[in-house]
Short mmCIF file of C-alpha atoms (C1' of nucleotides) in Angstrom, two decimals:
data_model
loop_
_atom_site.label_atom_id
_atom_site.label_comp_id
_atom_site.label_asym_id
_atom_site.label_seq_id
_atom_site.Cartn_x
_atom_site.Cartn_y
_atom_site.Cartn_z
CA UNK A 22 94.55 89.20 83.85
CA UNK A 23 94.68 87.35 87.00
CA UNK A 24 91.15 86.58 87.00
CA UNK A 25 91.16 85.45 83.35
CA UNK A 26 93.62 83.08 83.94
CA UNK A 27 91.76 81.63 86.77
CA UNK A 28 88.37 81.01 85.19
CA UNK A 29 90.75 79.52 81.96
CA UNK A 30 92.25 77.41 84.16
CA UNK A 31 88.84 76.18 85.94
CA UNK A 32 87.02 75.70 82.44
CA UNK A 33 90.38 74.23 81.22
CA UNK A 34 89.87 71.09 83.95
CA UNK A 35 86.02 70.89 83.38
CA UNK A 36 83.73 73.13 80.79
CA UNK A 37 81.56 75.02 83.05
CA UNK A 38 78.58 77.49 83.01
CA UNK A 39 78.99 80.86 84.39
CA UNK A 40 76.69 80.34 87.40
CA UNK A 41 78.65 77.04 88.24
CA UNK A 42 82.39 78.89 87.56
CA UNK A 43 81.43 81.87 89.76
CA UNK A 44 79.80 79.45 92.26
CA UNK A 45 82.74 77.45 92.62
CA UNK A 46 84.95 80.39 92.95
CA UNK A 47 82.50 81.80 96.06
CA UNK A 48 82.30 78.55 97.80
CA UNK A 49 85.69 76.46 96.93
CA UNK A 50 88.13 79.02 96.97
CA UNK A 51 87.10 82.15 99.25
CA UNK A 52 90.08 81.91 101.25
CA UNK A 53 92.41 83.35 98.69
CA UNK A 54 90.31 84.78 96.25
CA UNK A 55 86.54 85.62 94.73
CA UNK A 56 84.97 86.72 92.24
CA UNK A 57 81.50 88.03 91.95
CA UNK A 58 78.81 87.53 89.43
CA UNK A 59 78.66 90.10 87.36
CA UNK A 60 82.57 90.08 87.00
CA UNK A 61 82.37 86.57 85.76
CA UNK A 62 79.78 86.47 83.35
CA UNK A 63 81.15 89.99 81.55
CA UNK A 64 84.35 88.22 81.79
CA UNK A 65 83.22 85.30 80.13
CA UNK A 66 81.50 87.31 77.62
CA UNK A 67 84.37 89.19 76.77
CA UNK A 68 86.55 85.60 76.35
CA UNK A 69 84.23 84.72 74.02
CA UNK A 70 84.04 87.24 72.22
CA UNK A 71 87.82 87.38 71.33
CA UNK A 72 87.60 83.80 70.70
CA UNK A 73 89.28 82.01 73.82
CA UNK A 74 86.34 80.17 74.75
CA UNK A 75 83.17 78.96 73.02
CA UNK A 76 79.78 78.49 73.93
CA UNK A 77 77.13 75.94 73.57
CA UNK A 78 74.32 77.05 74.88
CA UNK A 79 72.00 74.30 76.97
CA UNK A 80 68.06 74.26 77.25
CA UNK A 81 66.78 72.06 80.19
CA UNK A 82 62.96 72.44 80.04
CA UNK A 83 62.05 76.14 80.43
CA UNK A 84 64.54 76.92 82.69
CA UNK A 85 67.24 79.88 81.96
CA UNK A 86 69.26 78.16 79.74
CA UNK A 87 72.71 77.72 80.35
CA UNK A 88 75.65 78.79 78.19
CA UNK A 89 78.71 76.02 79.10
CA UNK A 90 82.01 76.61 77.88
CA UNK A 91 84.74 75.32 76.80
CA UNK A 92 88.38 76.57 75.83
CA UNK A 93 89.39 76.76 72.24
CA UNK A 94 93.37 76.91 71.08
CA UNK A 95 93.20 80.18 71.43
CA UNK A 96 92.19 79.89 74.54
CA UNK A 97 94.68 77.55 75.66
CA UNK A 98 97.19 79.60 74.22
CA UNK A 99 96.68 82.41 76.42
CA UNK A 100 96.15 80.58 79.36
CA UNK A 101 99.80 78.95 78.63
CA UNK A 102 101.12 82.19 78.22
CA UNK A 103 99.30 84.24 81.25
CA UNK A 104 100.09 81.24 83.70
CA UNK A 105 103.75 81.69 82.77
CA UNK A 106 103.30 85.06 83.46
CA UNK A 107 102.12 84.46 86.64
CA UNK A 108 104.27 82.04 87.68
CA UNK A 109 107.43 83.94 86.77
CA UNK A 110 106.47 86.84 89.09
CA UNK A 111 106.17 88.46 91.81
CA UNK A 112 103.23 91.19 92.89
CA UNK A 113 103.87 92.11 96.41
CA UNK A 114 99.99 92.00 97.89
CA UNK A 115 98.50 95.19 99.28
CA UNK A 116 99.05 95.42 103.05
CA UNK A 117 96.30 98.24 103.81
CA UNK A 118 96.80 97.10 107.28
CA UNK A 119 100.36 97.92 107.51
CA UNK A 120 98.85 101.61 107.60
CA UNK A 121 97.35 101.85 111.19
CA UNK A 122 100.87 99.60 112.30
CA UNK A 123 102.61 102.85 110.87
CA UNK A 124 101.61 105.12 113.62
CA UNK A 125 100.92 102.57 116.56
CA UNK A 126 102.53 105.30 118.25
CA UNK A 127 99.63 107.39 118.46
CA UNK A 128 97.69 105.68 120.99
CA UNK A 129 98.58 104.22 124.72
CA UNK A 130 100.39 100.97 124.42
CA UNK A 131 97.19 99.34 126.61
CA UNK A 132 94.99 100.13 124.08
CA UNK A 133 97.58 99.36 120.94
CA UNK A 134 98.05 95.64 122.61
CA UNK A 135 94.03 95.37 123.16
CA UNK A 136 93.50 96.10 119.58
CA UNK A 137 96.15 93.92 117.85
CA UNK A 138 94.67 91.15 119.92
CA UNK A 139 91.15 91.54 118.23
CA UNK A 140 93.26 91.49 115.09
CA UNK A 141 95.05 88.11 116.00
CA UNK A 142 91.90 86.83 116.61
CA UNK A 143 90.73 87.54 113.12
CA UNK A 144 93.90 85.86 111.86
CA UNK A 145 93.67 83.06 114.16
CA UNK A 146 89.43 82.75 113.00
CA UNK A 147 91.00 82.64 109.05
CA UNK A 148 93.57 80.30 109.76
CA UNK A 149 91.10 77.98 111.11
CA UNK A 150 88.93 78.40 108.48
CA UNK A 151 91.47 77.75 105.50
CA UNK A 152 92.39 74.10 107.62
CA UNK A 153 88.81 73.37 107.72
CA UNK A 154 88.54 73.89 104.17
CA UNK A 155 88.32 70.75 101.93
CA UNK A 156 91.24 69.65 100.59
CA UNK A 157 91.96 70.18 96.88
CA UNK A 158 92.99 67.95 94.42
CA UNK A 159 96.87 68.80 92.27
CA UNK A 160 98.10 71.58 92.72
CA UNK A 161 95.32 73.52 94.14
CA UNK A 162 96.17 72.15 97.19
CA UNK A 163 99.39 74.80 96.81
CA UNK A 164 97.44 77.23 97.21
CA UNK A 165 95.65 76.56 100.50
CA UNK A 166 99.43 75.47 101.62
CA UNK A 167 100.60 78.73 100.85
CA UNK A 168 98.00 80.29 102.64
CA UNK A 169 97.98 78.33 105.93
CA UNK A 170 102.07 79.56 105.39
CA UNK A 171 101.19 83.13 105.48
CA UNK A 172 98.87 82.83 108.22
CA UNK A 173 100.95 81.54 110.70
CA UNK A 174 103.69 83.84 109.69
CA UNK A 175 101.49 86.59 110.43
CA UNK A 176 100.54 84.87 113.56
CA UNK A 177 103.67 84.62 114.85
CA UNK A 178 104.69 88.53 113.80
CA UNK A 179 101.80 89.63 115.89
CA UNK A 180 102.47 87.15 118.77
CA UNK A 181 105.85 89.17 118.83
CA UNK A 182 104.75 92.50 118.34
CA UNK A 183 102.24 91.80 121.33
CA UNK A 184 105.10 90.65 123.45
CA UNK A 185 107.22 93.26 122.88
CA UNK A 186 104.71 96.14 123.16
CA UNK A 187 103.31 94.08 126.75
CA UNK A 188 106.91 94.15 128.04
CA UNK A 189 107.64 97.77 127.24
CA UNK A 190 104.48 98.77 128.69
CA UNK A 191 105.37 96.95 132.62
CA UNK A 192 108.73 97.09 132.38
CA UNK A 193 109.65 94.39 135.32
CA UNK B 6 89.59 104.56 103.74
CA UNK B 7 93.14 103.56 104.20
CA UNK B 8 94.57 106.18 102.15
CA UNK B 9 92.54 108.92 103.74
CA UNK B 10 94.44 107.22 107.28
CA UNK B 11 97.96 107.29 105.63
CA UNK B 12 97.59 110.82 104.41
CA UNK B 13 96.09 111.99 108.19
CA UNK B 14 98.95 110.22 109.67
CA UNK B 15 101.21 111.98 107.95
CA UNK B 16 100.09 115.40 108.12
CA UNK B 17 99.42 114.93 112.13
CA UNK B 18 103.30 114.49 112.13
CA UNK B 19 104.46 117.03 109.96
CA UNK B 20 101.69 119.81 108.42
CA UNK B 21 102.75 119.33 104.22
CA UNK B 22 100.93 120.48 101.14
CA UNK B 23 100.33 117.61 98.01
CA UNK B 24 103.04 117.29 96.42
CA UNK B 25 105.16 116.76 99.56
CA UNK B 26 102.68 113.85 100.67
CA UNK B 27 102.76 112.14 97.32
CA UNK B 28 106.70 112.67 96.88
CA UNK B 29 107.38 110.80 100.39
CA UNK B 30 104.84 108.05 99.94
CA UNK B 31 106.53 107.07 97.10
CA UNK B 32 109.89 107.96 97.78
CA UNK B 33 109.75 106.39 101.18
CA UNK B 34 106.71 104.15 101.54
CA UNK B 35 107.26 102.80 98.28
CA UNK B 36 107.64 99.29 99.73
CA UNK B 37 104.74 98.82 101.66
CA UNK B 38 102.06 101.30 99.56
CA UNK B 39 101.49 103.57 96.93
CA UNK B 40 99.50 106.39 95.54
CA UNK B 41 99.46 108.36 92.74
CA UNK B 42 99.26 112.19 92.48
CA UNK B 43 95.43 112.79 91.37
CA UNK B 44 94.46 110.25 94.26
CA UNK B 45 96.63 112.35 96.80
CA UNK B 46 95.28 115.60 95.42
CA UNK B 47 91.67 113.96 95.27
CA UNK B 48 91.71 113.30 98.98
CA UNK B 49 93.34 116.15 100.09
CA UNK B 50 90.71 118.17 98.57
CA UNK B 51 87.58 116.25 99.77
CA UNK B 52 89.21 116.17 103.76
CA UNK B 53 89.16 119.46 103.01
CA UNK B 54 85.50 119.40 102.21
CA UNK B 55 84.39 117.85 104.96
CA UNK B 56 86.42 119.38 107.73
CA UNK B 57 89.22 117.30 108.42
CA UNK B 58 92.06 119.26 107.42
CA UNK B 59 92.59 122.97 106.87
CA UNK B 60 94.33 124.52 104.15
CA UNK B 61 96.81 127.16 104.21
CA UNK B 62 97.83 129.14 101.01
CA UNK B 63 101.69 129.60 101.08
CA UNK B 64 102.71 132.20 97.73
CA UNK B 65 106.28 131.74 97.34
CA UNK B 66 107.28 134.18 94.26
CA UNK B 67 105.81 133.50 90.91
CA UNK B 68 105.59 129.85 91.52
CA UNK B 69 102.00 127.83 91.75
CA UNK B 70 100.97 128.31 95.25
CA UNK B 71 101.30 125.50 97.84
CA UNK B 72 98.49 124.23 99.87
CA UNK B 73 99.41 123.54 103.44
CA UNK B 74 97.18 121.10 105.35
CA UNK B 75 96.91 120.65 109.06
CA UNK B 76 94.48 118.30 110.90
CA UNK B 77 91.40 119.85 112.60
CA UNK B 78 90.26 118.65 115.39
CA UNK B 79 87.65 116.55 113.82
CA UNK B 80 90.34 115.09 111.46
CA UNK B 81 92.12 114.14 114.86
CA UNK B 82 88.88 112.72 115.99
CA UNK B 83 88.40 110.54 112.63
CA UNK B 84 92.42 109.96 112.52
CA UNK B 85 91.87 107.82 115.56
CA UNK B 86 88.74 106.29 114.73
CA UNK B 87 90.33 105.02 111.40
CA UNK B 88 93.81 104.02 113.35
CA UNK B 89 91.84 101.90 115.43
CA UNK B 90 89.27 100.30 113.21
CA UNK B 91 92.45 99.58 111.16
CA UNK B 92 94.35 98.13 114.12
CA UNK B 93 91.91 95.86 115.28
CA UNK B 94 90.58 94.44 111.60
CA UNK B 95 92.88 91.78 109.32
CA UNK B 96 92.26 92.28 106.11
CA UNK B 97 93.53 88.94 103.76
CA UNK B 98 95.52 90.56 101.49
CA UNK B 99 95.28 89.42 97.73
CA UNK B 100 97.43 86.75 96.23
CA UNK B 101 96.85 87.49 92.81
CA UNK B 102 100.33 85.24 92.91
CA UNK B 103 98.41 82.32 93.80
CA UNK B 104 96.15 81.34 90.80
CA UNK B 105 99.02 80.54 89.11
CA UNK B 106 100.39 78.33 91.71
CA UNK B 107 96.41 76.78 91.09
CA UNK B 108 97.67 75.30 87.97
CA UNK B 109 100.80 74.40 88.09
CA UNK B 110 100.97 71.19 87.23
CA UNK B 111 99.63 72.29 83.99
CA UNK B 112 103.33 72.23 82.93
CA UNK B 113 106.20 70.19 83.05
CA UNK B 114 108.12 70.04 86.43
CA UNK B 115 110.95 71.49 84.79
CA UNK B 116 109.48 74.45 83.47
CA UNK B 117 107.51 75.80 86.46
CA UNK B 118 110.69 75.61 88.25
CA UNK B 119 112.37 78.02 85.91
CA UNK B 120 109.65 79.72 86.42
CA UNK B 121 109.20 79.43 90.29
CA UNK B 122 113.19 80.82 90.08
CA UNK B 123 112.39 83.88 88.21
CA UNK B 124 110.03 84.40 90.88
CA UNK B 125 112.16 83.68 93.24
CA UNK B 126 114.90 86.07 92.39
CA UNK B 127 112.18 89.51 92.27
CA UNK B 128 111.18 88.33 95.67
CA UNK B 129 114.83 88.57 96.61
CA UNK B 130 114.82 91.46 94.74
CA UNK B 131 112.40 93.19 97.02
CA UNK B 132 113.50 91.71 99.98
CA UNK B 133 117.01 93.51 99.32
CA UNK B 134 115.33 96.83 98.85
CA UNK B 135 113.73 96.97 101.79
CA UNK B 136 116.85 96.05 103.82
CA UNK B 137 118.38 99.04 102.04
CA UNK B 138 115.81 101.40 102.62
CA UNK B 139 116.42 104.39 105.19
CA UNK B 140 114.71 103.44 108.32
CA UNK B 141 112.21 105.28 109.66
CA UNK B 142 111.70 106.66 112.81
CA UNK B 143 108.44 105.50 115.59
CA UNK B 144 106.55 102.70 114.52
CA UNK B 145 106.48 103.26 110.53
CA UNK B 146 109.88 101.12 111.60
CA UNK B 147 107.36 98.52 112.20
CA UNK B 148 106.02 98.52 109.18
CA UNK B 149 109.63 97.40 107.26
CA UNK B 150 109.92 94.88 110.20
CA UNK B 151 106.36 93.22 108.95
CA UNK B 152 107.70 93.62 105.18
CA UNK B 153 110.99 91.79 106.08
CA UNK B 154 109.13 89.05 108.07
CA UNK B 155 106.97 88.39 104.70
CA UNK B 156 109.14 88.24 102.07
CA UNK B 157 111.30 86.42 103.93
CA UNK B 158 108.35 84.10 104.91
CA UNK B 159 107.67 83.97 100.98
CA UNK B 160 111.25 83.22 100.50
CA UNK B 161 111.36 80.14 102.18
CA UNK B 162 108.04 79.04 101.16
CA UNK B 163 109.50 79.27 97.47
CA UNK B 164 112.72 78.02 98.24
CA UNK B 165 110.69 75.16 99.62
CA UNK B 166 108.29 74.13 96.58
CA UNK B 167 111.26 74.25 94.28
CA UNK B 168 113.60 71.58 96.47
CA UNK B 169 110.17 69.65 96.46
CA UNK B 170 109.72 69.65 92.84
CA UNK B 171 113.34 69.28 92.23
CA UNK B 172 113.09 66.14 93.88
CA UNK B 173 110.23 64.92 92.05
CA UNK B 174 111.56 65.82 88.65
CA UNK B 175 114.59 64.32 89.59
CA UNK B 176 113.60 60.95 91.84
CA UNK B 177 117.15 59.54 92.60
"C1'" DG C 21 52.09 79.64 97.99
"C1'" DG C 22 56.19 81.78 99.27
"C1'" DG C 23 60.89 81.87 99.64
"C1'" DC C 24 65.26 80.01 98.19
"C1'" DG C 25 68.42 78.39 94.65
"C1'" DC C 26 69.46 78.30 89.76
"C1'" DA C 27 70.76 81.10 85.72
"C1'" DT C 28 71.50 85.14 83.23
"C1'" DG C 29 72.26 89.72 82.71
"C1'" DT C 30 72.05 95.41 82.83
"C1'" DA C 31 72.82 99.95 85.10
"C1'" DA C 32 74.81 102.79 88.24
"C1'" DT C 33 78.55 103.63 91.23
"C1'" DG C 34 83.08 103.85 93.09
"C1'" DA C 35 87.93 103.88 93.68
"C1'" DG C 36 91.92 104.56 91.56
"C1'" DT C 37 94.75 105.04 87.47
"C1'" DT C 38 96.71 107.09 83.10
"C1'" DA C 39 96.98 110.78 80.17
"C1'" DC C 40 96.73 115.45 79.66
"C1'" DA C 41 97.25 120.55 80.83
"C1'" DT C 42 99.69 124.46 82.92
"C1'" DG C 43 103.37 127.18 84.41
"C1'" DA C 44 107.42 128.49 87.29
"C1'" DT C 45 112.18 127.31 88.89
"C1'" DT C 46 116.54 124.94 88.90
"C1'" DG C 47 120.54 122.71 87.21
"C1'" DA C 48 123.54 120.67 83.40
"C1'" DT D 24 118.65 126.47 76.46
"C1'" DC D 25 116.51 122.47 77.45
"C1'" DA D 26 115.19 119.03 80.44
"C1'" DA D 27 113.88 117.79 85.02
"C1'" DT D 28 111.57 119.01 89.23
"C1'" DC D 29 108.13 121.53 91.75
"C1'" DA D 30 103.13 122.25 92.25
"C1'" DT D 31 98.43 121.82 91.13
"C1'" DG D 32 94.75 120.00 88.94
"C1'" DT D 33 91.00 117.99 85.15
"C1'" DA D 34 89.20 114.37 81.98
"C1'" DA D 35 88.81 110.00 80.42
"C1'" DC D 36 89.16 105.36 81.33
"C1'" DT D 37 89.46 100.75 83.70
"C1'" DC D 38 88.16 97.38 86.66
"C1'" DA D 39 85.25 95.58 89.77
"C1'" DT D 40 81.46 96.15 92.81
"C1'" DT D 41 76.44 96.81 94.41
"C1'" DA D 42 71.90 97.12 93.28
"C1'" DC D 43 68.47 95.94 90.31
"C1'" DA D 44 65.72 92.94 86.93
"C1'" DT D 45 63.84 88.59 85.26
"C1'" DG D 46 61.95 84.06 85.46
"C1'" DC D 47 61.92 79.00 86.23
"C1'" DG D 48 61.90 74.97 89.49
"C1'" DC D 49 61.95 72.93 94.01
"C1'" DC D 50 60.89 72.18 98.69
"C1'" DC D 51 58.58 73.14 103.07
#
DNA sequence: GGGCGCATGTAATGAGTTACATGATTGA
DNA sequence: TCAATCATGTAACTCATTACATGCGCCC
């Protein structure tokens, strides 16, 4: 419902057209989250049909028309209630990297610190990207907070775990 | 192909049939990962297929018949190439948590800190259940290290955003 | 005039889950 | 004896993705 809630929320701030809502999404806010287009339109289509959001649809010329929508109290009622929802909880996030940390062991300590350093790069390369970002406005700007938050922490884990792992492997 | 990893891992420490794989992942990993029985099973069979583990029938009585797996050597061979693709590649995990942190300001101050708190408390929650769990031996330690270091990261993000919107509910 | 961006969608695929099915053993 | 655990699996379903399909307008 996570992805509900978030093109609710966008359509709740400004009505939007499908193209523009997954566009947004792609470009705006890759750094925590996407969305691709398929996903979004059968999403939308599915909101409308049980009545959360309404259509109008918009002919410019002979262009594709566009189908903009905009939240009905129904709509706003679920949002309200899935945003509480969210809020309220906590879903630890998948750490599918925490896998190949798991047996570290397996390989020569060189080659262990040579790899995590290509992964501190990578987190080092997001990191820069999220404080390149544009800034958001309210409390989007949380988000991108949180983020930069996480980063470092993971920065600083692997800045550890490097340390550590360079010591034991010339001790003195 | 992080599950096929986990599951190689294991088995390269300890040959196991199915059931004992899926029983200690989520007796035992539970914190950091999951997987369900058919997925286990699933895999199991189709490393099977393609030559990365063997399979050893063990009849014990009556009872349904276990199925022993041990790596081959070309499971050893793509054990390591997984390990290290995995140890070298940061993945963002999802913060599904986020969106809702998008709109927060869709509701009064004093709400989304109830609602922050609830939050608050399950990541406590989790936190405390990791610091309980049995620790493990090698580097799958590591891996409950990296969980502490993020929840407790999380923590004090939270603990944070509520003093700041504290404040601004309350000004003076 | 040829490719990119706008705008919508369908179809096929994939990864993983839930629900279901089976049957023996073990412990309260 | 009756439920839980051990042990394996199949079938159906969900969610999201990739690949495909269409067609207009705009800019180089």
């Amino acid at each position: 419902m996570d992805r509900e809630l978030l093109l609710l929320g966008l359509l709740r701030q400004q009505e939007m057209h499908g193209y523009q809502l997954y566009d947004f999404i792609e470009r705006d806010l890759s750094y925590c989250t996407d969305m691709k287009k398929p996903t979004a339109y059968y999403l939308l289509n599915k909101m409308s049909e049980s009545g959360w959001i309404s259509e109008e649809q918009i002919q410019d010329g002979n262009r594709p028309p566009r189908k903009v929508y905009t939240l009905t109290s129904q709509g706003e009622e679920a949002y309200m209630r899935l945003l509480r929802e969210n809020l309220a909880q906590h879903t630890p996030p998948n750490f599918s990297d925490d896998i190949g940390l798991a047996f570290l062991d397996s390989l020569e300590i060189v080659e262990a610190i040579a790899l995590l350093q290509i992964r501190r790069d990578a987190v080092t390369a997001a990191l820069g990207e999220i404080q390149d970002a544009p800034s958001h406005h309210g409390s989007l700007q949380l988000v991108i907070e949180h983020q930069v938050r996480f980063l470092s922490a993971e920065l600083d884990w692997l800045d550890e775990l490097i340390t550590q792992l360079t010591e034991r492997a010339v001790p003195q």
